[in-house]
Coordinates of C-alpha atoms in Angstrom, one line a residue:
M1 CA 28.4 16.7 43.4
R2 CA 31.2 14.8 45.0
Q3 CA 34.4 16.7 45.7
R4 CA 37.8 15.9 47.2
D5 CA 40.9 17.8 48.3
I6 CA 42.9 18.3 45.2
S7 CA 45.5 20.6 43.7
V8 CA 44.9 21.7 40.2
R9 CA 47.2 23.7 37.9
L10 CA 45.1 25.3 35.1
S11 CA 46.8 26.6 32.1
L12 CA 44.6 28.4 29.6
N13 CA 45.7 30.6 26.8
T14 CA 44.6 34.0 25.7
V15 CA 42.6 33.7 22.5
T16 CA 43.5 36.2 19.8
S17 CA 41.2 36.7 16.8
R18 CA 44.1 37.0 14.3
T19 CA 45.8 33.7 15.1
A20 CA 43.2 31.5 16.6
R21 CA 41.9 28.6 14.6
P22 CA 38.1 29.1 14.7
T23 CA 35.7 26.3 15.3
T24 CA 32.0 26.1 14.4
V25 CA 31.2 28.4 17.3
G26 CA 34.1 30.7 16.9
L27 CA 36.2 29.4 19.8
V28 CA 39.6 27.9 20.1
E29 CA 39.6 24.2 21.1
P30 CA 42.1 24.0 23.9
Q31 CA 44.2 20.9 24.2
F32 CA 44.1 19.4 27.7
R33 CA 46.4 17.1 29.7
I34 CA 44.5 15.6 32.6
M35 CA 45.8 13.5 35.5
T36 CA 43.8 12.6 38.6
T37 CA 45.2 13.3 42.1
G38 CA 45.7 10.1 44.1
F39 CA 48.5 7.9 45.3
G40 CA 51.7 9.3 43.7
R41 CA 49.8 11.3 41.1
T42 CA 49.0 15.0 40.5
G43 CA 46.1 16.7 39.0
E44 CA 46.9 19.0 36.1
V45 CA 44.9 20.6 33.4
A46 CA 46.9 22.5 30.7
G47 CA 45.9 24.3 27.6
R48 CA 47.6 26.3 24.9
D49 CA 46.2 28.6 22.2
A50 CA 47.3 29.0 18.6
S51 CA 49.6 31.8 19.4
G52 CA 51.5 29.8 21.9
S53 CA 50.9 32.2 24.8
T54 CA 50.1 30.7 28.2
T55 CA 48.5 31.9 31.4
R56 CA 48.5 29.8 34.6
A57 CA 46.3 29.8 37.7
T58 CA 46.6 27.6 40.7
S59 CA 43.7 27.0 43.1
R60 CA 43.2 24.8 46.1
L61 CA 39.7 23.3 46.2
R62 CA 38.4 23.0 49.8
G63 CA 35.2 23.1 51.7
D64 CA 32.2 24.0 49.5
R65 CA 34.3 25.0 46.5
I66 CA 33.2 23.1 43.4
N67 CA 35.8 21.4 41.3
P68 CA 34.7 21.5 37.7
L69 CA 36.8 18.4 36.9
R70 CA 34.6 16.4 39.3
D71 CA 31.3 17.0 37.5
P72 CA 29.5 13.7 37.6
A73 CA 28.3 14.3 34.0
D74 CA 31.9 14.3 32.8
R75 CA 32.9 10.7 32.2
R76 CA 36.5 11.5 31.1
L77 CA 37.9 11.3 34.6
P78 CA 37.5 8.3 37.0
R79 CA 35.8 8.9 40.3
V80 CA 38.3 9.1 43.2
A81 CA 37.3 8.4 46.8
G82 CA 37.6 11.1 49.4
P83 CA 39.7 10.8 52.6
C84 CA 38.4 7.8 54.7
V85 CA 39.3 4.8 56.8
L86 CA 38.4 1.2 55.8
V87 CA 38.1 -1.2 58.7
M88 CA 38.2 -4.9 57.9
F89 CA 36.9 -7.6 60.2
G90 CA 38.0 -11.1 59.3
V91 CA 41.4 -10.1 57.9
T92 CA 42.8 -13.6 58.4
G93 CA 40.4 -15.2 56.0
D94 CA 40.9 -16.2 52.4
L95 CA 38.5 -13.5 51.1
S96 CA 40.6 -10.7 52.7
R97 CA 43.9 -12.2 51.6
K98 CA 43.0 -13.1 48.1
K99 CA 40.5 -10.4 47.1
L100 CA 40.0 -7.5 49.5
M101 CA 43.6 -6.5 50.3
P102 CA 44.8 -6.8 46.7
A103 CA 41.7 -4.8 45.6
V104 CA 42.6 -2.0 48.0
Y105 CA 46.2 -1.9 46.6
D106 CA 45.0 -2.0 43.0
L107 CA 42.7 1.0 43.7
A108 CA 45.7 2.9 45.1
N109 CA 47.9 1.9 42.2
R110 CA 45.3 3.2 39.8
G111 CA 45.2 6.5 41.6
L112 CA 41.6 6.0 42.8
L113 CA 42.3 6.3 46.6
P114 CA 43.2 9.6 48.2
P115 CA 46.5 10.3 50.0
G116 CA 44.4 10.6 53.1
F117 CA 43.4 6.9 53.4
G118 CA 43.7 4.4 56.3
L119 CA 43.3 0.6 56.4
V120 CA 42.6 -1.0 59.8
G121 CA 42.6 -4.7 60.4
F122 CA 40.7 -6.3 63.4
A123 CA 41.3 -9.9 64.4
R124 CA 42.3 -12.2 67.3
R125 CA 45.9 -12.6 66.2
D126 CA 48.7 -11.2 68.4
W127 CA 50.0 -8.9 65.8
E128 CA 51.5 -5.4 65.7
D129 CA 50.9 -2.9 63.0
E130 CA 54.0 -4.1 61.2
D131 CA 52.9 -7.7 61.3
F132 CA 49.6 -6.8 59.7
A133 CA 51.4 -4.7 57.1
K134 CA 53.5 -7.7 56.1
V135 CA 50.3 -9.8 55.7
V136 CA 48.9 -7.1 53.4
H137 CA 52.2 -6.9 51.5
D138 CA 52.3 -10.6 50.9
A139 CA 48.7 -10.7 49.8
V140 CA 49.3 -7.9 47.4
A141 CA 52.5 -9.4 46.0
E142 CA 50.7 -12.7 45.4
H143 CA 47.3 -11.7 44.2
A144 CA 47.3 -8.0 43.1
R145 CA 46.1 -7.5 39.5
T146 CA 48.3 -4.4 38.8
P147 CA 52.2 -4.3 39.0
F148 CA 53.8 -3.6 42.4
R149 CA 55.0 0.0 42.8
E150 CA 57.2 0.8 45.8
E151 CA 56.0 4.4 46.0
V152 CA 52.4 3.4 46.1
W153 CA 53.0 0.8 48.7
E154 CA 55.0 3.2 50.9
Q155 CA 52.1 5.7 50.9
L156 CA 49.6 3.0 51.6
L157 CA 51.8 1.7 54.4
E158 CA 51.6 5.0 56.3
G159 CA 47.9 4.4 57.0
I160 CA 47.9 0.7 57.9
R161 CA 47.0 -0.2 61.5
F162 CA 46.0 -3.3 63.4
V163 CA 43.8 -3.8 66.4
R164 CA 43.8 -7.1 68.3
G165 CA 40.6 -8.4 70.0
E166 CA 37.6 -10.6 70.2
F167 CA 34.1 -9.5 69.0
D168 CA 32.8 -9.4 72.6
D169 CA 35.8 -7.5 73.9
N170 CA 34.8 -4.0 74.9
Q171 CA 38.4 -2.9 75.5
A172 CA 39.3 -4.0 72.0
F173 CA 36.6 -1.9 70.4
E174 CA 37.7 1.1 72.6
R175 CA 41.2 0.6 71.1
L176 CA 39.6 0.4 67.6
A177 CA 37.7 3.7 68.2
G178 CA 41.0 5.3 69.4
T179 CA 42.9 4.0 66.4
I180 CA 40.3 5.5 64.0
R181 CA 40.4 8.8 65.8
E182 CA 44.2 8.9 65.5
L183 CA 43.9 8.2 61.7
D184 CA 41.3 11.0 61.4
E185 CA 43.9 13.4 62.9
E186 CA 47.1 12.1 61.3
R187 CA 45.7 11.2 57.8
G188 CA 42.9 13.8 57.6
T189 CA 40.2 11.3 57.1
G190 CA 37.6 13.5 58.6
G191 CA 35.4 10.9 60.4
N192 CA 34.6 9.0 57.2
H193 CA 34.6 5.3 58.1
A194 CA 33.6 2.1 56.3
F195 CA 33.4 -1.2 58.2
Y196 CA 33.8 -4.4 56.1
L197 CA 32.3 -7.4 57.9
S198 CA 34.0 -10.4 56.2
I199 CA 32.8 -12.6 59.1
P200 CA 30.2 -15.4 59.7
P201 CA 26.6 -14.1 59.9
K202 CA 26.4 -15.3 63.5
S203 CA 28.9 -12.6 64.5
F204 CA 27.2 -9.7 62.8
E205 CA 25.0 -8.7 65.8
S206 CA 28.0 -8.7 68.2
V207 CA 30.1 -6.5 65.9
V208 CA 27.4 -4.1 64.9
S209 CA 26.4 -3.6 68.6
Q210 CA 30.0 -3.0 69.6
L211 CA 30.4 -0.4 66.8
K212 CA 27.3 1.4 68.0
R213 CA 28.2 1.2 71.7
H214 CA 31.5 2.8 71.1
G215 CA 30.2 5.6 68.9
M216 CA 31.5 4.5 65.5
T217 CA 28.3 4.4 63.6
G218 CA 27.1 8.0 63.7
H219 CA 27.0 10.2 60.6
D220 CA 25.8 13.7 59.6
S221 CA 26.4 16.2 56.8
S222 CA 30.1 16.5 57.7
H223 CA 31.1 12.8 57.8
W224 CA 29.7 9.3 57.1
S225 CA 29.9 5.7 58.5
R226 CA 29.0 2.7 56.3
V227 CA 28.8 -1.0 56.8
V228 CA 29.5 -3.7 54.2
I229 CA 27.9 -7.1 54.6
E230 CA 29.2 -10.2 52.7
K231 CA 26.8 -12.9 51.6
P232 CA 25.0 -15.0 52.6
F233 CA 22.4 -12.5 53.7
G234 CA 20.9 -14.9 56.3
H235 CA 20.0 -18.6 55.7
D236 CA 16.3 -18.0 55.1
L237 CA 13.8 -15.2 55.0
E238 CA 13.4 -14.9 58.7
S239 CA 17.1 -14.7 59.4
A240 CA 17.6 -12.2 56.5
R241 CA 15.0 -9.9 58.2
D242 CA 16.8 -10.3 61.5
L243 CA 20.1 -9.4 59.8
D244 CA 18.5 -6.3 58.3
E245 CA 17.1 -5.3 61.6
I246 CA 20.5 -5.7 63.3
A247 CA 22.3 -3.5 60.6
G248 CA 19.4 -1.0 60.7
S249 CA 19.7 -0.6 64.4
A250 CA 23.1 1.2 64.0
F251 CA 23.2 2.3 60.3
S252 CA 20.8 4.1 58.1
P253 CA 19.5 2.2 55.1
E254 CA 21.6 4.2 52.6
S255 CA 24.7 3.3 54.7
I256 CA 24.2 -0.5 54.5
F257 CA 26.0 -2.1 51.5
R258 CA 25.3 -5.8 50.8
I259 CA 28.1 -7.2 48.7
D260 CA 27.3 -9.6 45.8
H261 CA 30.6 -9.6 44.0
Y262 CA 29.0 -10.8 40.8
L263 CA 27.3 -7.5 40.4
G264 CA 30.7 -5.9 40.3
K265 CA 31.8 -7.9 37.3
E266 CA 32.1 -5.9 34.0
T267 CA 30.3 -8.7 32.1
V268 CA 27.3 -8.6 34.5
Q269 CA 27.0 -4.8 34.0
N270 CA 27.4 -5.5 30.3
I271 CA 24.0 -7.3 30.4
M272 CA 22.3 -3.9 30.8
A273 CA 24.5 -2.3 28.1
F274 CA 23.9 -5.2 25.7
R275 CA 20.2 -5.1 26.2
F276 CA 19.4 -1.4 26.4
A277 CA 22.1 0.2 24.1
N278 CA 21.3 -2.0 21.1
Q279 CA 18.1 -1.8 19.2
I280 CA 18.6 -5.2 17.4
F281 CA 18.1 -7.4 20.5
E282 CA 15.1 -5.8 22.3
P283 CA 12.5 -7.0 19.7
I284 CA 13.4 -10.7 20.3
W285 CA 13.9 -10.4 24.1
N286 CA 10.5 -11.8 25.0
N287 CA 8.3 -14.9 25.0
H288 CA 7.4 -14.4 21.3
Y289 CA 11.0 -15.5 20.3
V290 CA 12.7 -17.0 23.4
S291 CA 11.8 -20.7 24.2
H292 CA 13.7 -20.9 27.4
V293 CA 16.7 -19.4 29.4
Q294 CA 19.5 -21.3 31.1
I295 CA 21.6 -19.6 33.7
T296 CA 24.6 -21.7 34.8
M297 CA 27.4 -21.2 37.3
A298 CA 29.7 -24.2 37.3
E299 CA 32.9 -24.6 39.3
D300 CA 35.7 -27.1 38.6
I301 CA 36.8 -27.3 42.3
G302 CA 35.4 -28.9 45.4
I303 CA 34.8 -27.1 48.7
A304 CA 38.5 -26.3 48.9
G305 CA 38.8 -26.7 52.7
R306 CA 35.7 -24.7 53.5
A307 CA 33.7 -27.5 55.1
G308 CA 33.0 -25.4 58.2
Y309 CA 31.2 -22.8 56.0
Y310 CA 29.8 -24.9 53.2
D311 CA 28.4 -28.0 55.0
G312 CA 24.9 -27.0 56.0
I313 CA 24.8 -24.1 53.6
G314 CA 24.8 -25.8 50.2
A315 CA 24.8 -24.8 46.6
A316 CA 21.3 -23.2 46.5
R317 CA 21.9 -20.9 49.5
D318 CA 25.5 -20.1 48.4
V319 CA 24.8 -19.3 44.8
I320 CA 21.2 -19.4 43.6
Q321 CA 19.8 -17.1 46.3
N322 CA 22.1 -14.3 45.3
H323 CA 24.2 -14.6 42.2
L324 CA 21.8 -16.5 39.9
L325 CA 18.6 -14.8 40.9
Q326 CA 20.4 -11.4 40.4
L327 CA 21.5 -12.5 36.9
M328 CA 17.9 -13.6 36.2
A329 CA 16.5 -10.3 37.4
L330 CA 19.0 -8.3 35.2
T331 CA 18.3 -10.5 32.2
A332 CA 14.5 -10.3 32.5
M333 CA 13.9 -6.7 33.8
E334 CA 12.4 -3.8 31.9
E335 CA 14.5 -0.9 30.9
P336 CA 15.0 1.5 33.9
T337 CA 14.5 5.2 33.4
S338 CA 18.1 5.7 34.7
F339 CA 20.8 3.6 36.3
D340 CA 20.7 5.0 39.7
A341 CA 20.1 2.6 42.7
E342 CA 16.5 3.4 43.2
Q343 CA 15.5 2.8 39.5
L344 CA 17.5 -0.4 39.2
C345 CA 16.1 -1.8 42.4
A346 CA 12.6 -1.0 41.3
E347 CA 12.9 -2.9 38.0
K348 CA 14.7 -5.9 39.6
T349 CA 12.2 -6.0 42.4
K350 CA 9.3 -6.2 39.8
V351 CA 10.9 -9.3 38.3
L352 CA 11.7 -11.0 41.6
A353 CA 8.1 -10.3 42.8
A354 CA 6.8 -12.0 39.6
I355 CA 8.9 -15.1 39.9
Q356 CA 6.9 -18.2 40.9
P357 CA 8.5 -21.1 42.8
P358 CA 8.3 -24.5 41.1
E359 CA 4.8 -25.9 41.0
D360 CA 6.0 -29.5 41.3
M361 CA 9.1 -29.6 43.5
A362 CA 9.7 -33.2 42.9
T363 CA 10.0 -32.8 39.1
Q364 CA 11.1 -29.2 38.7
T365 CA 14.0 -29.2 41.2
C366 CA 17.1 -31.3 41.5
R367 CA 19.9 -31.6 44.0
G368 CA 23.0 -33.7 44.0
Q369 CA 26.4 -34.4 45.7
Y370 CA 29.6 -35.1 43.9
V371 CA 31.2 -38.5 44.5
A372 CA 34.8 -39.6 43.8
G373 CA 35.8 -39.4 40.2
S374 CA 38.4 -38.1 37.7
Q375 CA 38.9 -34.4 37.1
G376 CA 41.7 -32.8 35.2
G377 CA 43.4 -36.2 34.9
E378 CA 43.5 -36.7 38.6
R379 CA 41.5 -38.8 41.0
V380 CA 39.5 -36.7 43.4
R381 CA 37.5 -37.4 46.6
G382 CA 33.7 -37.3 46.9
Y383 CA 32.0 -34.6 49.0
L384 CA 31.4 -36.9 52.0
E385 CA 35.1 -37.8 52.0
E386 CA 36.2 -34.2 52.3
D387 CA 37.9 -33.1 55.5
G388 CA 35.5 -31.7 58.0
V389 CA 32.3 -32.9 56.2
D390 CA 29.8 -34.9 58.2
P391 CA 29.8 -38.4 56.5
H392 CA 25.9 -38.4 56.7
S393 CA 25.6 -34.8 55.3
R394 CA 22.7 -34.1 52.9
T395 CA 24.1 -30.8 51.9
E396 CA 23.9 -30.4 48.1
T397 CA 26.8 -29.5 45.9
Y398 CA 24.6 -29.4 42.8
A399 CA 21.3 -27.5 42.6
A400 CA 18.9 -26.9 39.7
V401 CA 15.5 -25.3 39.7
R402 CA 12.9 -24.4 37.1
L403 CA 11.3 -21.0 37.6
T404 CA 8.8 -18.9 35.6
I405 CA 8.0 -15.2 35.6
D406 CA 4.3 -14.1 35.7
N407 CA 4.4 -11.1 33.5
R408 CA 3.5 -10.3 29.8
R409 CA 7.1 -10.3 28.5
W410 CA 8.1 -13.7 29.9
A411 CA 4.8 -15.7 30.5
G412 CA 5.3 -19.3 29.5
V413 CA 9.2 -19.1 29.2
P414 CA 10.9 -21.4 31.7
F415 CA 14.2 -20.2 33.4
Y416 CA 16.5 -23.0 34.4
L417 CA 19.0 -22.1 37.1
R418 CA 21.8 -24.5 38.0
T419 CA 25.0 -24.4 40.0
A420 CA 27.5 -27.1 41.0
K421 CA 30.9 -28.0 42.1
R422 CA 33.3 -30.5 40.5
M423 CA 32.1 -29.7 37.0
P424 CA 34.3 -30.3 34.0
R425 CA 35.1 -26.6 33.7
R426 CA 34.6 -23.3 35.4
V427 CA 32.0 -21.2 33.6
T428 CA 29.2 -18.8 34.3
E429 CA 26.8 -17.8 31.5
V430 CA 23.3 -16.7 30.6
A431 CA 21.9 -18.5 27.5
L432 CA 18.7 -17.3 25.8
N433 CA 17.6 -20.1 23.5
L434 CA 15.3 -19.0 20.7
Q435 CA 12.3 -20.9 19.3
R436 CA 12.8 -22.9 16.1
A437 CA 11.7 -21.4 12.9
P438 CA 8.1 -22.4 12.1
H439 CA 9.1 -23.7 8.7
L440 CA 12.5 -24.9 7.3
P441 CA 12.5 -25.4 3.5
F442 CA 15.7 -27.5 3.7
S443 CA 15.9 -31.3 3.3
D444 CA 18.5 -32.0 6.0
T445 CA 18.2 -30.0 9.3
A446 CA 18.5 -32.8 11.8
A447 CA 21.8 -31.5 13.1
L448 CA 20.6 -27.9 13.3
G449 CA 20.1 -26.6 16.8
T450 CA 18.3 -23.5 17.9
N451 CA 19.5 -19.9 17.7
A452 CA 20.9 -18.7 20.9
V453 CA 22.3 -15.5 22.6
V454 CA 24.9 -16.5 25.2
L455 CA 26.2 -13.9 27.6
R456 CA 29.5 -15.3 28.9
I457 CA 30.1 -13.9 32.4
Q458 CA 33.4 -15.8 33.2
P459 CA 36.0 -16.8 32.5
D460 CA 36.0 -16.2 28.7
E461 CA 34.1 -13.0 29.0
G462 CA 32.0 -12.0 26.0
V463 CA 28.9 -12.7 24.0
T464 CA 28.2 -15.5 21.5
L465 CA 25.4 -15.6 18.9
R466 CA 24.6 -19.0 17.5
F467 CA 22.8 -19.4 14.2
G468 CA 22.6 -21.6 11.1
A469 CA 24.6 -21.1 8.0
K470 CA 25.1 -23.0 4.7
V471 CA 28.0 -25.3 4.5
P472 CA 30.2 -24.5 1.4
S473 CA 29.2 -27.3 -1.0
T474 CA 26.7 -28.0 -3.8
Q475 CA 24.1 -29.3 -1.3
M476 CA 21.9 -27.0 0.8
E477 CA 23.3 -28.3 4.1
I478 CA 22.8 -26.1 7.2
R479 CA 25.1 -26.1 10.2
D480 CA 25.3 -24.2 13.5
V481 CA 28.0 -21.5 13.6
T482 CA 28.8 -18.9 16.2
M483 CA 29.7 -15.2 16.1
D484 CA 31.8 -14.1 19.1
F485 CA 32.5 -10.9 20.9
A486 CA 35.4 -11.2 23.4
Y487 CA 36.4 -8.6 25.9
G488 CA 40.0 -9.6 25.8
S489 CA 40.4 -9.0 22.0
S490 CA 38.0 -6.0 21.7
F491 CA 39.4 -3.8 24.5
T492 CA 42.9 -3.0 25.3
E493 CA 42.1 -2.1 28.9
A494 CA 41.9 -5.1 31.3
S495 CA 38.7 -5.4 33.3
P496 CA 39.2 -4.6 37.0
E497 CA 38.3 -7.2 39.6
A498 CA 34.8 -7.0 40.9
Y499 CA 35.9 -6.1 44.4
E500 CA 37.9 -3.1 43.1
R501 CA 34.7 -1.6 41.7
L502 CA 32.6 -2.5 44.7
I503 CA 35.0 -1.3 47.4
L504 CA 35.4 2.0 45.5
D505 CA 31.6 2.4 45.3
V506 CA 31.3 1.8 49.0
L507 CA 33.9 4.6 49.7
L508 CA 32.0 6.8 47.2
G509 CA 28.6 6.0 48.7
D510 CA 27.4 4.8 45.3
P511 CA 24.8 2.0 45.7
P512 CA 23.5 0.9 42.3
L513 CA 25.5 -2.4 42.3
F514 CA 24.4 -3.5 45.7
P515 CA 21.3 -5.6 46.3
Q516 CA 18.7 -3.7 48.4
H517 CA 16.9 -5.4 51.3
E518 CA 13.7 -5.8 49.2
E519 CA 15.6 -7.9 46.6
V520 CA 17.1 -10.0 49.3
E521 CA 13.8 -10.8 50.9
L522 CA 12.1 -11.6 47.6
A523 CA 14.9 -13.9 46.7
W524 CA 14.4 -15.9 49.9
K525 CA 10.7 -16.1 49.3
I526 CA 11.5 -17.8 46.0
L527 CA 14.1 -20.2 47.4
D528 CA 12.7 -21.0 50.8
P529 CA 9.9 -23.4 49.5
V530 CA 12.5 -25.3 47.6
L531 CA 14.8 -25.6 50.7
D532 CA 11.9 -26.6 52.8
F533 CA 10.9 -29.4 50.4
W534 CA 14.4 -30.7 50.3
A535 CA 14.7 -30.7 54.1
E536 CA 11.4 -32.6 54.5
S537 CA 12.1 -35.1 51.7
D538 CA 13.2 -38.6 52.5
T539 CA 15.2 -38.7 49.2
P540 CA 18.9 -37.9 49.6
P541 CA 20.8 -35.8 47.1
C542 CA 21.5 -37.6 43.8
D543 CA 25.1 -38.7 43.2
Y544 CA 27.1 -37.5 40.3
P545 CA 30.7 -38.3 39.4
S546 CA 33.3 -35.5 39.9
G547 CA 34.2 -34.2 36.4
S548 CA 30.7 -34.7 35.0
W549 CA 27.9 -32.2 34.2
G550 CA 25.7 -33.4 37.1
P551 CA 23.2 -36.1 37.9
S552 CA 21.0 -37.7 35.3
E553 CA 17.9 -36.6 37.3
A554 CA 18.8 -33.0 36.3
D555 CA 18.8 -34.1 32.6
E556 CA 15.4 -35.7 33.1
M557 CA 14.1 -32.5 34.7
I558 CA 14.8 -30.3 31.7
A559 CA 13.9 -33.0 29.2
R560 CA 10.3 -33.0 30.4
D561 CA 10.0 -29.6 28.7
G562 CA 11.7 -30.9 25.6
F563 CA 15.0 -29.2 26.2
V564 CA 18.6 -30.3 27.0
W565 CA 21.3 -28.6 29.1
R566 CA 23.9 -26.6 27.2
R567 CA 27.5 -27.9 27.4
P568 CA 29.4 -24.6 27.8

C-alpha cells in the first residue's frame, strides 16, 4: 500500500430510513467528488444523502495511517508519487531537453507530482540555479505536451537546483550530496532520491562510484535511492554484464530501472490488452494460423547530428537489441498470471530464451547504409557524407534479421525484424500475417492478399484487421479491405508521452515496464552472433537510396520464404 502526505475533506451524510433511496443492499449511494492532491490541487471527497444533511470530517494522513483513497485496487484515482528528488545527469543533451524535462512538467501539470518535489541538474556548464531553471522553462515551453500553467511552474521552480562539475570531481559530488540534503530539509523529500543517468555508458562506472562514495545510494525502510539507466545497455553481452555489476555494486536489484521508452507507450501496453482481454484473437495467435510476423521500426530521418553516438553503434544495437526484441517478446509470450514485474519478466524471458539466432547468417540477415537520395521532395546526403561520420564506416543504418521461436505455439513461424533510417515514412508496427485459406471457391483471387492483424505502435496508433470482402457488382470479385481502430478517434483523452509514464513509475518504484537484467542478457545472446558475423564479413553494408524501403538484398531475404515486406 503506497501512501502520501495528503489533506482530505470527507463529507458523508447521515442516512435516514424514511428519506433515503434504497439500493439492492439497502444503502444510500453517496455521490462523490474526487480530486487528487498534487501541484496546485486539493484532495476532496464529498457526499450528500437524500435528506440533504451533511457531516464533515477532516483528517491528516501521516506516518503509518492508511489512506483509503490510495488503495491499489481502486483504479479511479491516478497514482501520485511521494515526496522525492530527481537528479538528472546529462541535462544538456537532447533527450533531457526534448523528453525528460517536459515529461517532469507534464506530470506536475497533471497533479501526479507532490508539492514536496525537487529537480537537480548536474553538468559541466557554468550555470547557477536560475540558469538551469531557464533551460528547463524553455524546454517545457517548446516541448511540453500539456498547456503551460504559471502556478504549476512556480511551484516546480521552488525545487529546481543545479550542481556544476565533472564526473571525476569529488568536490562536485560533495556539493551534490549537500544540495540533496538541503532539499530534503526544505522540501520534505525525506531522503527519497532517483538518479537519472542520461549519459554515455562509458561514464556509468564513474558516476555510480561517486554516488556510492558520497553516501547517496543507501536505502532502508524509511527512504529509497534508485538509479535509471538509458539504453544502450552495453554494446554486447560482456559489457552488459559489466554494466549490471557496476549498478549492482551500489544499488539493489529492485532499485535499478533500465529505461526502454517503447515499453512506456500506450500502444505497446495495448498489445497485452489486445491479446489477453479479447477471446476472439487467442485461438488464431499461433502457428496453426499465422504464417509469419513482421516487426518494423522505420524512421524518415538520418542520424540528425548524432554521429558521435551512432557511428560504431548502428541500427541493430540501437533498436533491435531492445525495442524490437521487446516487441517480439510481448507479441509471442504466454498469458501471465498477473501483470506485476516478476510475472511479466518470467513470460518474456521464456520467449527470449526460446529465440534462435539465424541458422544461415548470410541469407537470413541483411544490413545496409543509406546513400544520397530524395526524401520529402528534398535532396539529402548519404550516411558517409554526414558530419562526423568516418568516410570508411561500416556502421549499418538498415538491419533486418529472421528469427524463430522454439516452442509449441510458434514453431515454424519466422519473425522478421527490421529497422532503418531514411525510410519513406516514420512508422512502427507489428504485423501478424495469417495463412491463406486452404481452398478458395472463387474464380479471380489473384489480387487477394493474406489476412493480417496489424498493431500500429506509432505514429497512427491503433489496430488494423485486413480481410477479403466482395466488391459490389454482379461478379464474385474479392478484394482486400481493412477494419481500423484508432486511439485518436476512440478515446477523448490524449495518450501521455512514454517518458511521463516511465518517470512516474520510477518515482513510485513500480517496475513492470522496465526490462530486467535477464531479458537484457538474453537479447544480447540473440544479437551477438549476428554482430560478430557482420564484423568478420568482408562484405560491406548494402547501399539503399534515401527515401526507399531498403536494399534489394532485404527483399531477397524474405522472398526465400515466399513472403514480401509490408509497405506500411
